Coordinates of C-alpha atoms in Angstrom, one line a residue:
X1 CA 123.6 83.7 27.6
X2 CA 121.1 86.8 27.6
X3 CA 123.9 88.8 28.8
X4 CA 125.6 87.9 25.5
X5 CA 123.4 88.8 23.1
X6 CA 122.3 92.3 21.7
X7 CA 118.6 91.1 21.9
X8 CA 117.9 88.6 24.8
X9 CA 114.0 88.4 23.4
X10 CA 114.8 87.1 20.3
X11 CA 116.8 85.2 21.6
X12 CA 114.0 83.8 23.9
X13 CA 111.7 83.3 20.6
X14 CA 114.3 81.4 19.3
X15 CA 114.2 79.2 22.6
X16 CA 110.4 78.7 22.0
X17 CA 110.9 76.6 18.9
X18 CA 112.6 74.3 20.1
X19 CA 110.3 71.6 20.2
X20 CA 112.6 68.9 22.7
X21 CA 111.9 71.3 25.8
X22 CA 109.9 69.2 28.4
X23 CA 107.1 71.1 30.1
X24 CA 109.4 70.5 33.0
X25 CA 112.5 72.4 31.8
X26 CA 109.7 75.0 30.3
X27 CA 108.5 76.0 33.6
X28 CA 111.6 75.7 35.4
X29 CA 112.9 78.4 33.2
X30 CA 110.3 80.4 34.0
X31 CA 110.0 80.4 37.5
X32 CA 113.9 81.5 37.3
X33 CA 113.5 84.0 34.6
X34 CA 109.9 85.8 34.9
X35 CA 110.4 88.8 36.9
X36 CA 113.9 88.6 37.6
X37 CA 116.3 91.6 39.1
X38 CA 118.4 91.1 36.3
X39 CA 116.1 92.6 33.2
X40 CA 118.3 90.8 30.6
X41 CA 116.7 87.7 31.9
X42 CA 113.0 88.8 32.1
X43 CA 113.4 90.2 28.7
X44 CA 114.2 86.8 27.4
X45 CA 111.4 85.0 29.4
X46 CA 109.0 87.6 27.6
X47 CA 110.3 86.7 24.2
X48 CA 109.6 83.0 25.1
X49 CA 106.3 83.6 26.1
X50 CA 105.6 85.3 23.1
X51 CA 107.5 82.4 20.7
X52 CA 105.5 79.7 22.5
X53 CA 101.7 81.7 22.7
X54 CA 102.6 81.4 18.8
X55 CA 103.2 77.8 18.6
X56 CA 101.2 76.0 20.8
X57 CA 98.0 78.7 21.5
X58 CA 95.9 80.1 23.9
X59 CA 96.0 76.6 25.6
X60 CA 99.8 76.5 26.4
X61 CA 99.1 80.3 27.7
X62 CA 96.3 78.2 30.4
X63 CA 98.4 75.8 31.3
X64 CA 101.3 77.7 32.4
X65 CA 98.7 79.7 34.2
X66 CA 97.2 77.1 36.3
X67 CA 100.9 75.8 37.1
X68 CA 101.8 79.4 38.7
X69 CA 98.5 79.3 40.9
X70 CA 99.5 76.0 42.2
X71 CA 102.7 76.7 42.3
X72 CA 102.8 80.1 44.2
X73 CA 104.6 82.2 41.5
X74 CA 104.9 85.7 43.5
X75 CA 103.0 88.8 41.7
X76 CA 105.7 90.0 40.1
X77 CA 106.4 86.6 37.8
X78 CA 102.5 86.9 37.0
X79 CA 102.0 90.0 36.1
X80 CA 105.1 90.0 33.8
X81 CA 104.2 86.6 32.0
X82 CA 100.7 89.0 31.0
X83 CA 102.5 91.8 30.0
X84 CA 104.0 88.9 27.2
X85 CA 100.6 88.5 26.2
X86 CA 98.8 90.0 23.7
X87 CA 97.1 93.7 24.8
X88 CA 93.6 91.9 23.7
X89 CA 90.6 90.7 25.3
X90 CA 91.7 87.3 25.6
X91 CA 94.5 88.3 27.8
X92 CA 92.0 90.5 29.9
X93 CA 89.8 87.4 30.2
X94 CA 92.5 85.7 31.6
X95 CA 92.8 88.4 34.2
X96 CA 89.2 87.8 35.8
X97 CA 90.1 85.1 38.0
X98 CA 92.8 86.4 40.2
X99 CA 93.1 89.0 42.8
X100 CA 92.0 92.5 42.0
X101 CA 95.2 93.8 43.0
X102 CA 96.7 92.2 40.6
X103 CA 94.1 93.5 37.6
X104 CA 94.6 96.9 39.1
X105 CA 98.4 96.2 39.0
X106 CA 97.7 95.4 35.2
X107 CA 95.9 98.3 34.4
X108 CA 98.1 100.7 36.0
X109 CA 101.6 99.6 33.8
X110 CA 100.4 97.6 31.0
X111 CA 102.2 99.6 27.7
X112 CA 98.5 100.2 25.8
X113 CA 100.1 99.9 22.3
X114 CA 97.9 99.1 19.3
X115 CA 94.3 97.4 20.3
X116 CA 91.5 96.0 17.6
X117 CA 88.7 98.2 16.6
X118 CA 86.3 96.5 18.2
X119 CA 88.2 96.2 21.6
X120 CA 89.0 99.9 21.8
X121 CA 86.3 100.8 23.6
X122 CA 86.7 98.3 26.5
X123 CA 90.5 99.0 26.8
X124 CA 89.9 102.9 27.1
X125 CA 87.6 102.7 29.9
X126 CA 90.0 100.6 31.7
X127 CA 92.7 103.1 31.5
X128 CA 90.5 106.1 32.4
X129 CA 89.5 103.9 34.9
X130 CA 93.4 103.6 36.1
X131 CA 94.2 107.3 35.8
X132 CA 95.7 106.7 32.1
X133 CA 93.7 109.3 30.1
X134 CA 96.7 109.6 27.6
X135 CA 97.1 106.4 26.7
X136 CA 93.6 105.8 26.0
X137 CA 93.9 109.0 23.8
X138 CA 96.1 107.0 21.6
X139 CA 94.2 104.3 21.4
X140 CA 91.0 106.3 19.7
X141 CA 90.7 105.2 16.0
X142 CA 90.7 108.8 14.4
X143 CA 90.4 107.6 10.8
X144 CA 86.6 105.7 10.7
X145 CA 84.7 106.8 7.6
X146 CA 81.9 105.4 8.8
X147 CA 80.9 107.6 12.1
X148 CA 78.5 105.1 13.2
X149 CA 81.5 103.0 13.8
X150 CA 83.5 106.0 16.1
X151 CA 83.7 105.2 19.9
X152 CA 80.9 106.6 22.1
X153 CA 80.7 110.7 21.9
X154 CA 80.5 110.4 26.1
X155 CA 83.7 108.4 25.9
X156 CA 84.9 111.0 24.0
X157 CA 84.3 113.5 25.8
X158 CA 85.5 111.6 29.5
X159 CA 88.7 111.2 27.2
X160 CA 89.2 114.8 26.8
X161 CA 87.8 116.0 30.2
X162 CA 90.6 113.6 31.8
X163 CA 93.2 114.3 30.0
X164 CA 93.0 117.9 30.4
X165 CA 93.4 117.4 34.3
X166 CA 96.3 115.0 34.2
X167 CA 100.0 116.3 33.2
X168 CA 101.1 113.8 30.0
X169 CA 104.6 113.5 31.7
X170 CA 103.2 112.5 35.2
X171 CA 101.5 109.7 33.7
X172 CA 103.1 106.2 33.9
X173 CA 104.0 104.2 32.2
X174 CA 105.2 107.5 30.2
X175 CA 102.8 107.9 26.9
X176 CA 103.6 108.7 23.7
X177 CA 103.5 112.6 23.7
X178 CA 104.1 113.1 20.0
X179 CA 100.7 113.6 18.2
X180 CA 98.8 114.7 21.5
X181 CA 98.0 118.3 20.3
X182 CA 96.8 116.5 16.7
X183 CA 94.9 113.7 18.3
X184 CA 92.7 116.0 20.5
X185 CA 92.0 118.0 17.6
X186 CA 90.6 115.5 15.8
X187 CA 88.6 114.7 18.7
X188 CA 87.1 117.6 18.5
X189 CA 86.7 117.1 14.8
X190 CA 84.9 114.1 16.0
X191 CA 82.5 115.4 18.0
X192 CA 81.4 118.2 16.2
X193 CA 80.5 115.8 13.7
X194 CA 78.4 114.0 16.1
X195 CA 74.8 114.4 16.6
X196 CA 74.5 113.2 20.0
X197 CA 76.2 115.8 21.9
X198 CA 74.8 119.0 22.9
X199 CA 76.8 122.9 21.8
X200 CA 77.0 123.8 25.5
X201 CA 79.1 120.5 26.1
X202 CA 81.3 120.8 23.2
X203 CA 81.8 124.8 23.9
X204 CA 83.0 123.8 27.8
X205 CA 85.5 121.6 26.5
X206 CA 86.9 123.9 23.9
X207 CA 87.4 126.5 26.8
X208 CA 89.3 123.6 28.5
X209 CA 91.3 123.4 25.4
X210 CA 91.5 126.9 24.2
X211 CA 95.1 127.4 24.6
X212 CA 95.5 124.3 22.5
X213 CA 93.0 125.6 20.2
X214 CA 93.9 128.9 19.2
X215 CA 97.1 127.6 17.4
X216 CA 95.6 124.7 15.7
X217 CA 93.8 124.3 12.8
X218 CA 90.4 123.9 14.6
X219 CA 89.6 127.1 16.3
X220 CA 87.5 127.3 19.2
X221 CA 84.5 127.5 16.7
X222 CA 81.6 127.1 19.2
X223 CA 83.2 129.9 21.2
X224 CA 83.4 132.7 19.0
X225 CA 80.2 131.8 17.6
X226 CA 78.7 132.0 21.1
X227 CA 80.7 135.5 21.9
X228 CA 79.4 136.8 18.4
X229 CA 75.6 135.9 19.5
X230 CA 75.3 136.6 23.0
X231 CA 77.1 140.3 24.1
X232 CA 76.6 139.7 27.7
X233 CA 79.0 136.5 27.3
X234 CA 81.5 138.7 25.6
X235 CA 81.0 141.0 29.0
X236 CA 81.3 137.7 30.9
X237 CA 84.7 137.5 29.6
X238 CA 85.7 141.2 29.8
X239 CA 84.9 140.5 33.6
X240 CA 86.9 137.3 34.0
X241 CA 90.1 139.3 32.7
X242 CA 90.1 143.0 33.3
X243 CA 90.2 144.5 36.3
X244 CA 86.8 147.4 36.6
X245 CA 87.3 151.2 35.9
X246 CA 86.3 152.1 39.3
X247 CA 88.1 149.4 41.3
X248 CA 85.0 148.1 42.4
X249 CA 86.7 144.8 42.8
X250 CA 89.5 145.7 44.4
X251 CA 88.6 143.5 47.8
X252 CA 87.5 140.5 45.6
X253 CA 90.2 137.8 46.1
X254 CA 91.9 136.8 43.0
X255 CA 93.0 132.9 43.2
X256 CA 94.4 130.4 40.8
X257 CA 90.8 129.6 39.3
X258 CA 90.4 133.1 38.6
X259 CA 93.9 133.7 36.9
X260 CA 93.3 130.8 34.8
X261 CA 90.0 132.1 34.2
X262 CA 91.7 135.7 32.8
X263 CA 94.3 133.8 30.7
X264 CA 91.8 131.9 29.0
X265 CA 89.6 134.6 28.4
X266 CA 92.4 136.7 27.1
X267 CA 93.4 134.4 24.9
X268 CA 89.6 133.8 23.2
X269 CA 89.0 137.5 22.7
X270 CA 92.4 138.2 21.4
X271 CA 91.6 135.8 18.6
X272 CA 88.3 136.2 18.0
X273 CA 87.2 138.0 14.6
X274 CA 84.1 136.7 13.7
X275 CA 81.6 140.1 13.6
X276 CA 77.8 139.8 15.2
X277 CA 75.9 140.0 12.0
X278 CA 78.0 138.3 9.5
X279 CA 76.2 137.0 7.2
X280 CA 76.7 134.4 4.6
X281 CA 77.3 136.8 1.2
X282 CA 79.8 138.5 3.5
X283 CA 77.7 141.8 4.4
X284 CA 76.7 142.8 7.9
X285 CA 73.4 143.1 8.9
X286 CA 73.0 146.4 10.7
X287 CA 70.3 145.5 13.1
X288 CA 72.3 142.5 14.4
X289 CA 75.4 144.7 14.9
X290 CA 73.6 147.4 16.3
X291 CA 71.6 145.3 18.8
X292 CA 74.7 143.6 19.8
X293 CA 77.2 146.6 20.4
X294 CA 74.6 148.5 22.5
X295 CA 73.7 145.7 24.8
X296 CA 77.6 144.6 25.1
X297 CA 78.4 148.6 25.8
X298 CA 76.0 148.8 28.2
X299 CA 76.3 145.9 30.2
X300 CA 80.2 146.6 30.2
X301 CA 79.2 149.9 31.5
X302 CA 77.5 148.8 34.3
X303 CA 80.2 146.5 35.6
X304 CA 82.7 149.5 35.2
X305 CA 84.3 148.2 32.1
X306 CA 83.1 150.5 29.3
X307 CA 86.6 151.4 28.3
X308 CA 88.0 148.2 27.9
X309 CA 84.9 146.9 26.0
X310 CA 85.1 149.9 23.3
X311 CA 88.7 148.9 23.1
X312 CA 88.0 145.0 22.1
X313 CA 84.9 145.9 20.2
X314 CA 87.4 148.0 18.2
X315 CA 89.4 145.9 17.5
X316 CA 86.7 143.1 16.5
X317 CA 85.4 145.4 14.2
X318 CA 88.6 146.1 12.6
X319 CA 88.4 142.2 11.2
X320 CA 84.6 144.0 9.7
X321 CA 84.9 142.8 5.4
X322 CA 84.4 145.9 2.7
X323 CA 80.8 146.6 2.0
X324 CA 78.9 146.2 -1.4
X325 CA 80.3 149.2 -2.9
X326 CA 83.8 148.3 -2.5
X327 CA 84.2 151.1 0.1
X328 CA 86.1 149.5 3.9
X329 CA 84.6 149.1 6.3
X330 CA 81.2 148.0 5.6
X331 CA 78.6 150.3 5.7
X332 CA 76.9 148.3 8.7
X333 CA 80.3 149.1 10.9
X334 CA 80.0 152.9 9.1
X335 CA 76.6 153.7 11.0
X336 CA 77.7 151.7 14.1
X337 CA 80.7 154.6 14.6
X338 CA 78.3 157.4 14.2
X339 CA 75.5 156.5 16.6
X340 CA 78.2 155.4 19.2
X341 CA 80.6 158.3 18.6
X342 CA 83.5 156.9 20.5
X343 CA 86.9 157.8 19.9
X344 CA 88.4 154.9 22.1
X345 CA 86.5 152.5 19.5
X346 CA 87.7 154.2 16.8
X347 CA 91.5 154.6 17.8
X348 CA 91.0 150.8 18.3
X349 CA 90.0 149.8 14.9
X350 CA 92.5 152.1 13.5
X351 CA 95.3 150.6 15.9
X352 CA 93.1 146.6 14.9
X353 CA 93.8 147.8 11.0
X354 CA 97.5 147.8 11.5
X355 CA 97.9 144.7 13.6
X356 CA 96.3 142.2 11.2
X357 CA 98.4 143.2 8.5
X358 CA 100.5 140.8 10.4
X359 CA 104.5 140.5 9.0
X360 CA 105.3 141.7 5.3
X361 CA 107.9 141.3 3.2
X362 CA 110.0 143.9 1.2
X363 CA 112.7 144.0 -1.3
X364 CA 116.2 145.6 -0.2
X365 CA 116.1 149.3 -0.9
X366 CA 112.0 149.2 -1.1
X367 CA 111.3 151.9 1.2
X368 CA 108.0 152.9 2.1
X369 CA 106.5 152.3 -1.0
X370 CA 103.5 149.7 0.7
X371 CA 102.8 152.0 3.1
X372 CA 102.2 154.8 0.6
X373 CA 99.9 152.6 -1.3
X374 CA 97.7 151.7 1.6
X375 CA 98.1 155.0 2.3
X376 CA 96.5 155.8 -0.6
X377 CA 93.5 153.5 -0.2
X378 CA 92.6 154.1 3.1
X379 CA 92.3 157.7 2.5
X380 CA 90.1 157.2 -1.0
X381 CA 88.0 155.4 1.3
X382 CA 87.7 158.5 3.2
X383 CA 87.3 160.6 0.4
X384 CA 84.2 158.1 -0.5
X385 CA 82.6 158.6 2.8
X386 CA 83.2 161.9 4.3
X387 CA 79.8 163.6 3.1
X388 CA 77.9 160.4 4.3
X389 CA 80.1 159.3 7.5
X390 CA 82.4 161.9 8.5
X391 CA 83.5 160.5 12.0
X392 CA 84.4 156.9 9.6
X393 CA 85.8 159.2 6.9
X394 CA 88.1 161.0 9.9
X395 CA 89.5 157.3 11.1
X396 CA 90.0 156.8 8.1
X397 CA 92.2 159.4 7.4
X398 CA 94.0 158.8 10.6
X399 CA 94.7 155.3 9.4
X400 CA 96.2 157.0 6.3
X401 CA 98.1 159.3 8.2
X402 CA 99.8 156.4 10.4
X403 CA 101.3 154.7 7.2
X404 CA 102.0 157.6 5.6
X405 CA 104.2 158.2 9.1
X406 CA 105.5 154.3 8.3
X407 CA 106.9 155.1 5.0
X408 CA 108.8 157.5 6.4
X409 CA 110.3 155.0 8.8
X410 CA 110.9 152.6 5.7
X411 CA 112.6 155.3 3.6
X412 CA 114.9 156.2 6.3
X413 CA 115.9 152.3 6.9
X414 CA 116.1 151.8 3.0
X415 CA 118.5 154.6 2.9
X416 CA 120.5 152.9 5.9
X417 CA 120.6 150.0 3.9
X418 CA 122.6 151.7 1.1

């Protein structure tokens, strides 16, 4: 009969209500149909299992038990009649007195689907016990109000350290993969909320997770702040991904680690825009700056990377806000380009300038007309400092000059166009 039907389960709940089965019958059926070759027939001894837990209770589940030990029902009819059970304590109780293999066995395939708040944490640590970081991932409760009620910030963190060394699609029984990207942000989220875990740890993991994090919604925040305090951790990074000027590392082997390394590092200082200095009325303090561009150009210096680190200080500074008098860039990053005098940093804020203008829109037949305006701008701000700041006030103009060269692109495709 449950190759007949469309849904052998329900057909098995059905079964379950009927109330004339003897206890005989009962377990006869399910010696024949737990665990069977023929899934149609497991399927339906699942549905019964389920049917009958909900008529006669925790007691009938016991019963049946206690028949299979004495009975010798083979692993595979046990373990199936718990995966019928609830995913609850009650059913992990159960587990305690038989073989470990078979708990392991348990653990290893049970579908983790939706678990009660106050069972979560004991069901997570099983499955990172088993190898099943992402199913324990969706098992976290992301939507407490009250954080005193959130799972452990150590559990949260062995959630995130495990999955980020397991592949989701290696893992079996095969998790739900929709919402990991979300769910591990929130995490985060989670834990930067908490007051029980130190920066250091929570900056580790969002290196782990910077490829994840630089396209989400919550940046690497811990990062950037640490690369906008500390320059010799910028130059830490500068080492991890370029090569020196002077190939002093040529015989240094590169392996996996350190290609990882370099991606990651790449990845964190090409989204970085968060200025040494910044302060909270969004104005640069000077010293700050100054203090922190020195000792990063220096210390790039001496591990032959000086070029490089004019070239990403550039461009950081290009993200630098308009000073008090309305004039760009503020008058912090004005002085800075004086006293260091380098026309590698400056080529790289002008060539930082046009990048984060990012993609535009135009009208058909619009020509250059935005490029003119900036244009325009950029060299009034040159005009404004060219007495005070005449290396800034030459960039400047040279950031003028390259759109006025743009409209002349956009001209000549408006008049294609026609």
């Amino acid at each position: 009969m449950a190759e007949l039907v469309k849904e052998p389960g329900l057909l098995g709940a059905a079964i379950a209500n009927i109330e004339t089965i003897t206890e005989e019958i009962e377990v006869s059926f399910l010696s024949e149909t737990l665990g069977n070759e023929n899934n149609l027939l497991n399927v339906l001894a699942i549905g019964f299992i389920r049917g009958r837990l909900k008529n006669r209770g925790w007691t009938w589940v016991e019963n049946v038990l206690c028949f299979a030990k004495n009975n010798y029902w083979s692993e595979q009819q046990v373990i199936n009649f718990f995966y019928a059970l609830p995913f609850d304590k009650r059913t992990w109780d159960l587990l305690i007195p038989h073989r470990r293999e078979l708990t392991n066995l348990y653990w290893q395939t049970i579908p983790a689907g939706w678990v009660k708040e106050n069972e979560q944490e004991a069901a997570i640590i099983k499955l990172l016990e088993f190898n099943r970081p992402y199913a324990a991932l969706n098992l976290v409760n992301l939507y407490q109000n009250d954080k005193t009620k959130f799972l452990p910030s150590n559990l949260l963190v062995d959630i995130l350290e495990k999955t980020a060394s397991v592949d989701p699609y290696k893992e079996k029984p095969q998790p739900d993969t929709s919402c990991i990207s979300y769910r591990i942000e929130k995490i985060f989220d989670i834990l930067e909320r908490a007051d029980d875990i130190e920066d250091n740890k929570l900056a580790f993991l969002e290196w782990i997770y910077l490829p994840l994090l630089v396209h989400s919604q919550r940046q690497p925040k811990l990062l950037y702040q640490e690369l906008s305090k500390d320059p010799l951790f910028f130059v830490q990074i500068l080492k991890f991904v370029y090569k020196s000027e002077d190939d002093r590392d040529e015989l240094l082997e590169i392996d996996q680690a350190n290609l990882n390394h370099a991606e990651l590092g790449y990845k964190l200082l090409d989204t970085w825009h968060q200025l040494p200095g910044l302060k909270e009325d969004g104005t640069v303090d000077l010293e700050q700056l100054k203090n922190w561009v020195l000792r990063a150009r220096a210390a790039s210096q001496e591990i032959g990377r000086g070029k490089v680190a004019d070239i990403k200080i550039g461009h950081l500074l290009a993200y630098a806000p308009k000073s008090l008098d309305g004039i760009w860039p503020d008058i912090a990053v004005r002085e800075i380009i004086e006293e260091v005098a380098s026309k590698q940093m400056e080529r790289s804020i002008a060539t930082g300038v046009f990048n984060k203008r990012g993609v535009w829109t135009k009208s058909i037949g619009e020509g250059g007309v935005q490029e003119r305006e900036l244009a325009e701008t950029y060299r009034n701000y040159a005009n404004a400092v060219r007495d005070t700041h005449p290396r800034t006030a030459a960039m400047l103009r040279s950031i003028a000059d390259g759109y006025i060269s743009d409209a002349h692109r956009e001209d000549i495709w408006a008049e294609l166009e026609d």
